Amino acid sequence: MDKRIGYLKVITGPMFAGKTEELLRHIHRLQRAKKKYLVFKPQIDNRHNTADVISHQNNKTEALIVSSSQKIEKYLHNGVKTIFIDEIQFFSPEIANFLGNLTQQGHQIIVAGLDKNFCGEPFNETIKALLALADYVEKLTAICQVCQKEAPFTQRIINGQPARYHDPLILVGGQKTYEARCGSCYVIQNKANMPNNQPNSLPRSKNTLIIIAG
Ligand code: TTP
Ligand code: MG
């Protein structure tokens, strides 16, 4: 990557793929060189009850908790040009244009976020826009917790059963609620009952419902 100009890199894939760990790897490189940077994470991700970004390997770094691109903008002073954001899928789609404009101004931006939701579809408009705008995309996979093959999907499990297609999009959680799955072992209930089996052809009216799970 050319470090003299701005760029947007998206680290993406399912849960348990090591997206946060990869983000931290980039951050630790800068720490060693004492280069200035800012790390953000969305207000919604309260899994660890701390402002740190924490990977499954328990590596961590301090982050600023923000709810919108406007809040991020307020921190962009003192000439800091390098920005990291974890859980980017939890920001609204405007963040894509906001980050695109920053790259034009020479900012170097690395974000991490889910490509697909528990339904196996693009997580939302935010990630779609970012993947289109990105200069670099690093797509990671996890390992299927059933058969140990490469896992591009995230399985949501509710009371021991695969989640249903119309369950709420956002359910913050970890290993108690989600598993990494390959295409063969991944299951979604009720998707076949959709009219024309079209993804998202019914309004996902419960999208705004946010549930916090283990
Ligand atoms: P991630 O950081 O993507 O999960 P992770 O930490 O296991 O992955 P990695 O090691 O690659 O960093 O966090 C995803 C969050 O999104 C988690 O709180 C669960 C939530 N989520 C939803 O709200 N809806 C969904 O459909 C899915 C798949 C996850
Ligand atoms: Mg993560």
XYZ file of N, CA and C and ligand atoms in Angstrom:
672
model
N 0.828 -1.201 0.000
C 0.000 0.000 0.000
C 0.863 1.252 0.000
N 0.476 2.236 -0.797
C 1.213 3.490 -0.845
C 0.812 4.346 0.355
N 1.746 4.597 1.253
C 1.429 5.299 2.497
C 1.349 6.818 2.316
N 1.660 7.353 1.133
C 1.657 8.804 0.963
C 0.276 9.337 0.661
N -0.619 8.479 0.191
C -1.943 8.967 -0.158
C -3.000 8.267 0.679
N -4.200 8.835 0.648
C -5.267 8.247 1.433
C -5.776 6.952 0.825
N -6.287 6.107 1.685
C -6.923 4.876 1.207
C -7.920 4.371 2.248
N -8.815 3.525 1.769
C -9.772 2.854 2.653
C -9.599 1.356 2.486
N -9.310 0.696 3.587
C -9.188 -0.762 3.554
C -10.301 -1.358 4.425
N -10.978 -2.377 3.922
C -12.028 -3.056 4.679
C -11.580 -4.487 4.977
N -11.530 -4.819 6.261
C -11.266 -6.200 6.693
C -12.632 -6.815 6.981
N -12.977 -7.883 6.298
C -14.341 -8.387 6.433
C -14.382 -9.912 6.466
N -15.578 -10.452 6.684
C -15.750 -11.898 6.808
C -16.752 -12.192 7.912
N -16.925 -13.456 8.282
C -17.890 -13.820 9.319
C -17.334 -13.576 10.718
N -18.139 -13.855 11.720
C -17.641 -13.808 13.094
C -16.574 -14.910 13.277
N -15.708 -14.715 14.219
C -14.642 -15.664 14.595
C -13.588 -15.840 13.494
N -13.541 -14.884 12.560
C -12.555 -14.970 11.477
C -11.249 -14.269 11.849
N -11.286 -13.475 12.923
C -10.082 -12.742 13.318
C -10.010 -11.343 12.731
N -11.164 -10.738 12.435
C -11.172 -9.379 11.870
C -10.586 -8.382 12.871
N -11.046 -8.490 14.122
C -10.545 -7.564 15.137
C -9.053 -7.787 15.368
N -8.654 -9.047 15.376
C -7.230 -9.379 15.560
C -6.388 -8.765 14.424
N -6.899 -8.815 13.211
C -6.187 -8.241 12.061
C -6.118 -6.710 12.171
N -7.222 -6.114 12.644
C -7.220 -4.661 12.865
C -6.155 -4.303 13.902
N -6.097 -5.084 14.976
C -5.120 -4.827 16.042
C -3.694 -5.005 15.530
N -3.488 -5.943 14.619
C -2.147 -6.141 14.052
C -1.679 -4.862 13.349
N -2.586 -4.242 12.590
C -2.232 -2.981 11.928
C -1.951 -1.887 12.958
N -2.774 -1.864 14.014
C -2.606 -0.828 15.046
C -1.263 -0.999 15.760
N -0.909 -2.241 16.081
C 0.335 -2.482 16.825
C 1.563 -2.113 16.000
N 1.477 -2.254 14.681
C 2.597 -1.820 13.811
C 2.840 -0.325 13.998
N 1.744 0.451 14.032
C 1.885 1.904 14.182
C 2.374 2.263 15.579
N 1.888 1.502 16.577
C 2.321 1.781 17.964
C 3.831 1.669 18.085
N 4.376 0.637 17.454
C 5.832 0.436 17.534
C 6.587 1.602 16.921
N 6.000 2.203 15.880
C 6.654 3.320 15.184
C 6.264 4.666 15.792
N 5.423 4.624 16.846
C 4.953 5.835 17.530
C 4.220 6.786 16.582
N 3.577 6.217 15.582
C 2.772 7.024 14.669
C 1.409 7.292 15.312
N 0.884 8.517 15.101
C -0.408 8.869 15.712
C -1.567 8.250 14.938
N -2.582 7.843 15.666
C -3.769 7.257 15.032
C -4.927 7.375 16.005
N -6.132 7.101 15.503
C -7.320 7.070 16.346
C -8.058 5.758 16.108
N -8.591 5.174 17.174
C -9.360 3.928 17.054
C -10.782 4.206 17.545
N -11.752 3.806 16.744
C -13.158 4.006 17.108
C -13.894 2.679 17.136
N -14.935 2.641 17.948
C -15.869 1.514 17.865
C -17.269 2.034 18.155
N -18.294 1.355 17.644
C -19.649 1.881 17.810
C -20.165 1.709 19.232
N -21.073 2.590 19.580
C -21.668 2.566 20.904
C -22.368 1.225 21.173
N -22.884 0.619 20.132
C -23.717 -0.569 20.288
C -22.949 -1.796 20.792
N -21.644 -1.872 20.465
C -20.883 -3.075 20.801
C -20.443 -3.030 22.264
N -21.283 -3.530 23.147
C -20.968 -3.448 24.580
C -20.586 -4.816 25.145
N -20.063 -5.690 24.258
C -19.793 -7.059 24.713
C -18.801 -7.113 25.858
N -17.872 -6.157 25.893
C -16.807 -6.261 26.895
C -16.909 -5.216 28.004
N -17.966 -4.403 27.986
C -18.147 -3.370 29.009
C -16.913 -2.491 29.180
N -16.215 -2.199 28.130
C -15.048 -1.327 28.213
C -14.911 -0.597 26.889
N -14.107 0.446 26.901
C -13.900 1.193 25.659
C -12.814 0.539 24.810
N -12.269 -0.591 25.255
C -11.221 -1.241 24.469
C -11.804 -2.004 23.280
N -11.017 -2.105 22.204
C -11.291 -3.075 21.143
C -10.547 -4.340 21.557
N -11.263 -5.462 21.687
C -10.650 -6.696 22.209
C -10.893 -7.832 21.230
N -9.829 -8.569 20.922
C -9.982 -9.715 20.016
C -10.261 -10.977 20.834
N -10.613 -12.059 20.134
C -10.837 -13.335 20.823
C -9.546 -13.843 21.480
N -8.396 -13.365 20.987
C -7.108 -13.762 21.580
C -6.779 -12.890 22.783
N -7.733 -12.000 23.121
C -7.571 -11.084 24.241
C -6.517 -10.006 24.019
N -6.134 -9.795 22.785
C -5.337 -8.605 22.483
C -6.285 -7.423 22.488
N -5.770 -6.258 22.866
C -6.676 -5.117 22.965
C -5.958 -3.796 22.758
N -6.776 -2.786 22.497
C -6.271 -1.420 22.461
C -7.410 -0.490 22.842
N -7.069 0.670 23.349
C -8.110 1.632 23.740
C -8.807 2.188 22.509
N -10.102 2.448 22.644
C -10.857 3.013 21.522
C -11.777 4.119 22.023
N -12.194 4.956 21.101
C -13.189 5.979 21.396
C -14.540 5.432 20.965
N -15.517 5.485 21.857
C -16.847 4.961 21.526
C -17.663 6.089 20.893
N -18.140 5.840 19.691
C -18.881 6.878 18.955
C -20.161 6.273 18.372
N -21.120 7.151 18.075
C -22.391 6.665 17.558
C -22.606 7.042 16.092
N -21.766 7.924 15.536
C -22.022 8.402 14.172
C -20.740 8.970 13.568
N -20.794 9.237 12.241
C -19.637 9.855 11.596
C -19.401 11.277 12.121
N -20.497 11.961 12.487
C -20.328 13.320 13.036
C -19.477 13.286 14.302
N -19.705 12.244 15.104
C -18.931 12.130 16.359
C -17.466 11.835 16.031
N -17.218 11.052 14.993
C -15.834 10.753 14.592
C -15.153 12.036 14.151
N -15.886 12.827 13.360
C -15.316 14.065 12.807
C -14.779 14.974 13.916
N -15.483 14.981 15.044
C -15.070 15.861 16.154
C -13.680 15.512 16.683
N -13.275 14.268 16.495
C -11.954 13.849 17.010
C -10.824 14.078 16.001
N -11.189 14.446 14.766
C -10.159 14.546 13.726
C -9.466 15.905 13.754
N -8.599 16.058 14.702
C -7.839 17.299 14.777
C -6.385 16.913 15.041
N -5.555 17.880 15.279
C -4.122 17.628 15.549
C -3.452 16.854 14.419
N -4.036 16.901 13.246
C -3.371 16.304 12.081
C -3.304 14.792 12.067
N -4.122 14.122 12.897
C -4.107 12.654 12.869
C -4.786 12.179 11.590
N -4.062 11.393 10.801
C -4.563 11.006 9.480
C -4.863 9.515 9.384
N -4.558 8.772 10.445
C -4.756 7.323 10.376
C -5.873 6.920 11.337
N -6.865 6.246 10.799
C -8.082 5.948 11.572
C -8.408 4.459 11.470
N -8.765 3.874 12.587
C -9.212 2.476 12.623
C -10.628 2.442 13.205
N -11.479 1.617 12.625
C -12.836 1.468 13.173
C -13.191 -0.021 13.192
N -13.594 -0.517 14.366
C -14.051 -1.912 14.449
C -15.574 -1.932 14.388
N -16.144 -3.073 14.009
C -17.606 -3.261 13.969
C -18.283 -2.198 13.104
N -17.705 -1.941 11.956
C -18.188 -0.847 11.094
C -19.633 -1.068 10.658
N -20.096 -2.343 10.650
C -21.468 -2.622 10.192
C -22.526 -1.987 11.088
N -22.137 -1.566 12.289
C -23.118 -0.970 13.199
C -23.278 0.535 13.009
N -22.543 1.112 12.042
C -22.733 2.539 11.729
C -23.737 2.669 10.590
N -24.368 3.833 10.482
C -25.343 4.037 9.404
C -24.599 4.251 8.077
N -25.298 4.048 6.942
C -24.622 4.030 5.643
C -23.889 5.329 5.290
N -24.272 6.453 5.919
C -23.591 7.734 5.615
C -22.099 7.641 5.884
N -21.710 6.696 6.735
C -20.283 6.634 7.087
C -19.420 6.301 5.868
N -20.021 5.646 4.867
C -19.236 5.280 3.682
C -18.776 6.537 2.942
N -19.701 7.470 2.683
C -19.322 8.721 2.016
C -18.357 9.530 2.862
N -18.633 9.550 4.156
C -17.775 10.296 5.083
C -16.332 9.778 5.001
N -16.168 8.463 5.043
C -14.810 7.888 4.995
C -14.206 8.065 3.602
N -15.039 7.957 2.572
C -14.552 8.186 1.200
C -13.979 9.586 1.054
N -14.686 10.579 1.608
C -14.196 11.966 1.547
C -12.887 12.120 2.313
N -12.783 11.443 3.443
C -11.534 11.540 4.228
C -10.349 10.967 3.447
N -10.583 9.895 2.708
C -9.457 9.329 1.940
C -9.002 10.328 0.879
N -9.959 11.082 0.326
C -9.598 12.124 -0.654
C -8.703 13.178 -0.018
N -8.900 13.368 1.291
C -8.078 14.365 2.014
C -6.780 13.748 2.545
N -6.516 12.516 2.155
C -5.244 11.902 2.527
C -5.283 11.018 3.761
N -6.466 10.769 4.306
C -6.543 9.901 5.488
C -6.349 8.438 5.095
N -5.707 7.713 5.987
C -5.521 6.272 5.795
C -6.445 5.573 6.781
N -7.380 4.815 6.241
C -8.476 4.300 7.069
C -8.567 2.788 6.926
N -8.583 2.109 8.054
C -8.789 0.656 8.045
C -9.987 0.362 8.933
N -10.976 -0.323 8.375
C -12.173 -0.680 9.144
C -12.348 -2.193 9.114
N -13.009 -2.715 10.153
C -13.317 -4.148 10.191
C -14.801 -4.309 10.419
N -15.407 -5.264 9.731
C -16.839 -5.485 9.933
C -17.339 -6.720 9.220
N -18.504 -7.160 9.644
C -19.130 -8.350 9.050
C -19.548 -8.080 7.614
N -19.281 -9.015 6.714
C -19.823 -8.881 5.353
C -21.267 -9.367 5.309
N -21.551 -10.477 5.996
C -22.899 -11.064 5.932
C -23.554 -11.082 7.317
N -24.885 -11.005 7.308
C -25.620 -11.158 8.556
C -25.933 -12.645 8.790
N -26.682 -12.907 9.844
C -26.984 -14.322 10.184
C -27.851 -14.986 9.121
N -28.465 -14.185 8.223
C -29.274 -14.734 7.117
C -28.415 -15.097 5.914
N -27.131 -14.842 5.995
C -26.237 -15.158 4.877
C -26.295 -14.127 3.770
N -26.868 -12.956 4.054
C -26.983 -11.874 3.068
C -26.067 -10.721 3.470
N -25.773 -9.791 2.529
C -24.964 -8.629 2.918
C -25.517 -8.021 4.209
N -24.631 -7.723 5.142
C -25.120 -7.341 6.480
C -26.111 -6.195 6.391
N -25.757 -5.145 5.646
C -26.656 -3.992 5.477
C -26.081 -3.063 4.403
N -26.721 -1.911 4.225
C -26.280 -0.942 3.201
C -24.899 -0.386 3.537
N -24.580 -0.291 4.804
C -23.277 0.261 5.204
C -22.145 -0.580 4.624
N -22.222 -1.889 4.829
C -21.100 -2.729 4.380
C -21.090 -2.832 2.858
N -22.288 -2.821 2.254
C -22.324 -2.845 0.785
C -21.584 -1.637 0.217
N -21.899 -0.453 0.752
C -21.286 0.782 0.239
C -19.788 0.787 0.490
N -19.391 0.335 1.660
C -17.956 0.358 1.989
C -17.165 -0.595 1.105
N -17.749 -1.767 0.843
C -17.024 -2.727 -0.002
C -16.888 -2.186 -1.426
N -17.873 -1.398 -1.861
C -17.773 -0.799 -3.198
C -16.727 0.304 -3.235
N -16.639 1.064 -2.143
C -15.723 2.220 -2.119
C -14.288 1.839 -1.770
N -14.106 0.694 -1.152
C -12.789 0.337 -0.596
C -11.701 0.291 -1.668
N -10.522 0.755 -1.291
C -9.356 0.584 -2.164
C -8.778 -0.809 -1.993
N -8.921 -1.348 -0.799
C -8.407 -2.688 -0.498
C -9.449 -3.432 0.339
N -9.651 -4.705 0.018
C -10.554 -5.539 0.816
C -9.791 -6.787 1.235
N -9.812 -7.045 2.531
C -9.203 -8.287 3.027
C -10.340 -9.161 3.541
N -10.613 -10.239 2.823
C -11.748 -11.084 3.189
C -11.238 -12.313 3.933
N -11.659 -12.449 5.178
C -11.195 -13.556 6.028
C -12.297 -14.606 6.143
N -11.917 -15.819 6.470
C -12.898 -16.853 6.803
C -12.564 -17.396 8.190
N -13.564 -18.002 8.807
C -13.339 -18.720 10.070
C -13.264 -20.210 9.730
N -13.309 -21.039 10.753
C -13.354 -22.494 10.548
C -14.709 -22.985 11.057
N -15.373 -23.792 10.240
C -16.707 -24.302 10.585
C -16.637 -25.090 11.898
N -17.514 -24.713 12.832
C -17.484 -25.366 14.141
C -18.150 -26.737 14.117
N -18.735 -27.114 12.965
C -19.327 -28.445 12.828
C -18.370 -29.386 12.109
N -17.833 -28.952 10.956
C -17.062 -29.891 10.122
C -15.611 -29.461 9.868
N -15.221 -28.329 10.424
C -13.837 -27.843 10.334
C -13.401 -27.400 8.935
N -14.362 -27.225 8.011
C -13.996 -26.637 6.707
C -13.932 -25.111 6.837
N -13.481 -24.437 5.768
C -13.470 -22.977 5.778
C -14.903 -22.460 5.956
N -15.070 -21.441 6.779
C -16.420 -20.973 7.131
C -16.607 -19.510 6.752
N -17.368 -19.241 5.680
C -17.687 -17.843 5.347
C -18.996 -17.351 5.983
N -19.725 -18.223 6.702
C -21.036 -17.852 7.256
C -21.008 -17.763 8.778
N -21.958 -16.958 9.303
C -22.164 -16.896 10.750
C -23.533 -17.482 11.062
N -23.548 -18.537 11.850
C -24.795 -19.194 12.274
C -25.262 -18.575 13.581
N -26.505 -18.065 13.590
C -27.068 -17.617 14.874
C -27.895 -18.759 15.446
N -27.727 -19.020 16.721
C -28.443 -20.125 17.369
C -29.236 -19.573 18.554
N -30.557 -19.814 18.510
C -31.445 -19.336 19.576
C -32.074 -20.562 20.235
N -31.885 -20.704 21.526
C -32.393 -21.871 22.274
C -32.018 -23.182 21.587
N -30.808 -23.259 21.113
C -30.312 -24.489 20.496
C -30.765 -24.695 19.060
N -31.554 -23.766 18.505
C -32.071 -23.907 17.135
C -31.502 -22.812 16.235
N -31.344 -23.112 14.931
C -30.916 -22.055 14.004
C -31.926 -20.907 14.018
N -31.429 -19.673 13.941
C -32.329 -18.510 13.934
C -33.225 -18.548 12.708
N -34.347 -17.807 12.782
C -35.283 -17.738 11.661
C -35.004 -16.474 10.852
N -35.353 -16.535 9.581
C -35.017 -15.467 8.631
C -35.474 -14.097 9.118
N -36.645 -14.031 9.764
C -37.173 -12.721 10.147
C -36.847 -12.325 11.577
N -35.934 -13.018 12.193
C -35.485 -12.572 13.506
C -34.763 -11.228 13.357
N -34.637 -10.463 14.432
C -34.014 -9.134 14.324
C -32.589 -9.212 13.769
N -32.241 -8.238 12.981
C -30.903 -8.215 12.365
C -29.817 -8.100 13.428
N -30.060 -7.238 14.402
C -28.988 -6.946 15.357
C -29.222 -7.687 16.669
N -28.275 -8.501 17.003
C -28.273 -9.245 18.261
C -26.809 -9.336 18.672
N -26.395 -8.395 19.513
C -24.993 -8.358 19.923
C -24.705 -9.592 20.767
N -23.663 -10.316 20.449
C -23.364 -11.526 21.201
C -22.082 -12.170 20.742
N -21.768 -13.290 21.362
C -20.534 -14.003 21.052
C -20.781 -15.491 20.911
N -19.953 -16.267 21.591
C -19.964 -17.720 21.359
C -21.225 -18.424 21.852
N -21.988 -17.773 22.732
C -23.224 -18.425 23.203
C -24.318 -18.340 22.148
N -24.199 -17.396 21.244
C -25.282 -17.117 20.292
C -24.890 -17.385 18.845
N -23.602 -17.405 18.573
C -23.151 -17.511 17.185
C -22.090 -18.592 17.029
N -22.066 -19.194 15.819
C -21.004 -20.138 15.443
C -20.574 -19.832 14.022
N -19.315 -20.110 13.705
C -18.853 -20.021 12.321
C -19.273 -21.295 11.601
N -19.753 -21.163 10.364
C -20.219 -22.338 9.609
C -19.780 -22.262 8.139
N -19.527 -23.427 7.560
C -19.305 -23.526 6.111
C -20.664 -23.491 5.405
N -20.673 -23.424 4.100
C -21.919 -23.348 3.339
C -22.807 -24.570 3.524
N -22.221 -25.735 3.782
C -23.028 -26.949 3.946
C -23.656 -27.024 5.334
N -22.950 -26.594 6.352
C -23.451 -26.739 7.725
C -24.286 -25.539 8.171
N -24.247 -24.450 7.405
C -25.016 -23.246 7.747
C -26.507 -23.487 7.494
N -27.371 -23.091 8.443
C -28.827 -23.305 8.321
C -29.553 -22.003 8.644
N -30.540 -21.645 7.829
C -31.408 -20.524 8.186
C -32.849 -20.992 8.042
N -33.657 -20.785 9.063
C -35.047 -21.282 9.028
C -35.963 -20.277 8.354
N -36.939 -20.788 7.589
C -38.028 -20.003 6.997
C -37.642 -19.162 5.783
N -36.405 -19.196 5.341
C -36.044 -18.380 4.190
C -36.761 -18.876 2.934
N -36.952 -20.190 2.827
C -37.591 -20.766 1.639
C -39.037 -20.325 1.515
N -39.639 -19.851 2.623
C -41.041 -19.428 2.577
C -41.207 -17.996 2.086
N -40.082 -17.331 1.790
C -40.175 -15.957 1.313
C -40.828 -15.926 -0.059
N -41.649 -14.886 -0.382
C -42.198 -14.772 -1.725
C -41.075 -14.782 -2.743
N -41.133 -15.637 -3.723
C -40.107 -15.790 -4.765
C -38.736 -16.119 -4.190
N -38.698 -16.426 -2.908
C -37.438 -16.682 -2.220
C -36.433 -15.554 -2.431
N -36.972 -14.324 -2.540
C -36.104 -13.164 -2.765
C -35.529 -12.675 -1.439
N -34.228 -12.536 -1.335
C -33.678 -11.980 -0.112
C -34.256 -10.588 0.139
N -34.585 -10.305 1.380
C -35.047 -8.981 1.783
C -36.297 -8.518 1.047
N -37.095 -9.435 0.484
C -38.274 -8.982 -0.243
C -39.417 -8.600 0.702
N -39.285 -8.946 1.966
C -40.220 -8.427 2.954
C -39.477 -7.411 3.803
N -40.191 -6.342 4.236
C -39.497 -5.365 5.069
C -39.046 -6.012 6.372
N -37.819 -5.784 6.715
C -37.299 -6.340 7.963
C -37.647 -5.347 9.064
N -38.950 -5.330 9.422
C -39.449 -4.263 10.282
C -38.827 -4.306 11.666
N -38.285 -5.442 12.046
C -37.747 -5.541 13.396
C -36.269 -5.170 13.442
N -35.762 -4.619 12.316
C -34.333 -4.322 12.247
C -33.836 -3.441 13.365
N -34.690 -2.545 13.796
C -34.220 -1.568 14.764
C -34.166 -2.149 16.179
N -34.768 -3.320 16.344
C -34.750 -3.931 17.669
C -33.349 -4.440 17.977
N -32.802 -4.002 19.055
C -31.440 -4.398 19.404
C -31.483 -5.242 20.667
N -30.917 -6.418 20.569
C -30.921 -7.328 21.705
C -29.471 -7.608 22.076
N -29.208 -7.686 23.327
C -27.849 -7.991 23.765
C -27.854 -9.411 24.324
N -27.036 -10.277 23.742
C -27.001 -11.675 24.183
C -25.593 -12.041 24.624
N -25.449 -13.268 25.101
C -24.127 -13.709 25.553
C -23.263 -14.191 24.442
P -17.519 -9.541 15.195
O -16.421 -8.680 15.717
O -17.715 -9.624 13.722
O -17.345 -10.978 15.734
P -16.041 -11.638 16.223
O -15.376 -10.765 17.243
O -16.419 -13.042 16.607
O -15.211 -11.732 14.890
P -13.702 -11.425 14.604
O -12.895 -12.409 15.419
O -13.588 -11.672 13.139
O -13.458 -10.015 14.996
O -18.866 -9.088 15.925
C -20.075 -9.230 15.312
C -21.172 -8.631 16.181
O -22.339 -8.524 15.369
C -21.550 -9.484 17.371
O -21.877 -8.648 18.484
C -22.820 -10.187 16.921
C -23.429 -9.195 15.987
N -24.242 -9.751 14.901
C -25.514 -9.222 14.677
O -25.949 -8.321 15.369
N -26.266 -9.731 13.648
C -25.816 -10.714 12.829
O -26.543 -11.106 11.893
C -24.494 -11.257 13.070
C -23.960 -12.334 12.184
C -23.759 -10.743 14.121
Mg -14.477 -8.679 16.204
